[in-house]
Structure formats: structure tokens, C-alpha cells
XYZ file of C-alpha atoms in Angstrom:
92
model
C -11.390 -5.583 -1.743
C -12.448 -6.300 -5.633
C -8.916 -5.354 -7.393
C -10.470 -6.242 -10.780
C -13.551 -3.283 -10.079
C -14.030 -1.218 -13.294
C -15.569 2.422 -13.981
C -17.730 3.697 -16.609
C -14.446 4.655 -18.339
C -12.655 1.437 -18.436
C -10.523 1.483 -15.346
C -9.410 0.290 -13.059
C -11.091 1.516 -9.684
C -8.420 -0.045 -7.330
C -5.540 2.489 -7.578
C -2.533 -0.331 -7.939
C -0.151 -2.321 -7.406
C 1.774 0.774 -4.041
C -1.791 0.484 -2.798
C -2.490 -3.213 -3.294
C 0.488 -3.754 -1.128
C -0.736 -1.684 2.075
C -3.990 -3.365 1.897
C -2.677 -7.348 2.055
C -0.242 -6.294 4.606
C -2.682 -5.017 6.817
C -4.799 -7.928 6.032
C -2.255 -10.349 6.694
C -1.607 -8.551 10.091
C -4.726 -8.362 10.726
C -4.173 -12.489 10.332
C -1.166 -12.685 12.649
C -1.900 -13.046 16.931
C -0.009 -9.701 18.340
C -2.554 -7.364 15.831
C -6.224 -8.278 16.079
C -6.965 -4.736 17.242
C -6.738 -2.760 14.415
C -9.741 -2.116 12.029
C -13.006 -0.286 12.550
C -16.287 -2.134 12.428
C -18.733 -0.990 10.654
C -21.290 -1.794 8.298
C -19.778 -2.903 5.476
C -17.667 -5.096 7.053
C -14.332 -4.395 9.577
C -12.366 -1.645 7.557
C -8.532 -0.815 8.519
C -7.643 1.980 11.214
C -5.549 4.459 10.018
C -2.801 4.219 12.142
C -2.771 0.451 11.201
C -1.527 0.920 7.034
C 1.628 1.473 6.317
C 1.247 4.698 4.549
C 4.787 5.864 4.273
C 7.359 5.701 1.203
C 9.996 4.617 2.684
C 7.606 1.308 4.035
C 6.373 1.295 0.397
C 10.506 1.328 -0.823
C 11.626 -1.003 1.967
C 9.116 -3.454 1.063
C 9.893 -4.103 -2.846
C 13.177 -4.191 -1.938
C 12.738 -6.771 0.895
C 10.482 -8.547 -2.695
C 12.709 -8.352 -5.532
C 15.982 -7.711 -3.393
C 17.073 -3.896 -2.913
C 19.522 -3.847 -6.950
C 16.605 -5.601 -8.783
C 14.065 -2.927 -8.307
C 13.261 -2.155 -11.857
C 14.024 0.859 -13.042
C 10.905 2.778 -13.861
C 9.517 2.177 -10.086
C 12.670 3.471 -8.750
C 12.565 6.120 -10.416
C 8.764 6.203 -9.382
C 10.016 6.334 -5.498
C 13.042 8.773 -5.999
C 10.528 11.706 -7.920
C 7.894 10.937 -5.428
C 10.266 11.493 -2.151
C 11.277 15.419 -4.206
C 7.959 16.347 -3.990
C 7.472 14.885 0.010
C 10.696 16.647 0.873
C 8.878 19.832 -0.523
C 6.193 19.052 1.521
C 7.483 18.597 4.281
């Protein structure tokens, strides 16, 4: 995982903090004794099984709330969560 890899247009290849937290969560859970079978062996190394990744928006929000406190989430991030929930509710 290279968080600093850039594309030819000088933007970062890695999507950003919201996706970083998912991969760090997976890495931490991989290091625990309970979750050793969460990876697939590939030619480039171990990658997460699809079911092993925390992809739910509510999970991401809980991670932010736990890290910052529910009342301390920056307004911009809170607005992004709300807008994403609105978009997802239209799809579901």
C-alpha cells in the first residue's frame, strides 16, 4: 500500500482518508488472533477478502465518532456522511 503514489496528473492514486481507514482497520484485524483468515494469497501478496473489508457507511461514521467524539466530527465530514446516506437511500 503506497499512500503517496501519484498519477501523471499529480493527484494521489490512493482514494483518501475514508478508504485509508478501511485498509488500516483490516490490517489491525489481521494482526489479531481471531481474524487470520481474512486474506487471499495473490502473486502480489495478501489482499483482503471482500467480506473482510468494512464498507458500510454507518461503520465509517462510527469509526469517526469513536476517534473524534460524536460532537467533534468536522462539519464538512458530517455533511458528506449525510449526503452519501441520501444517495444510498435512493439506490436501495
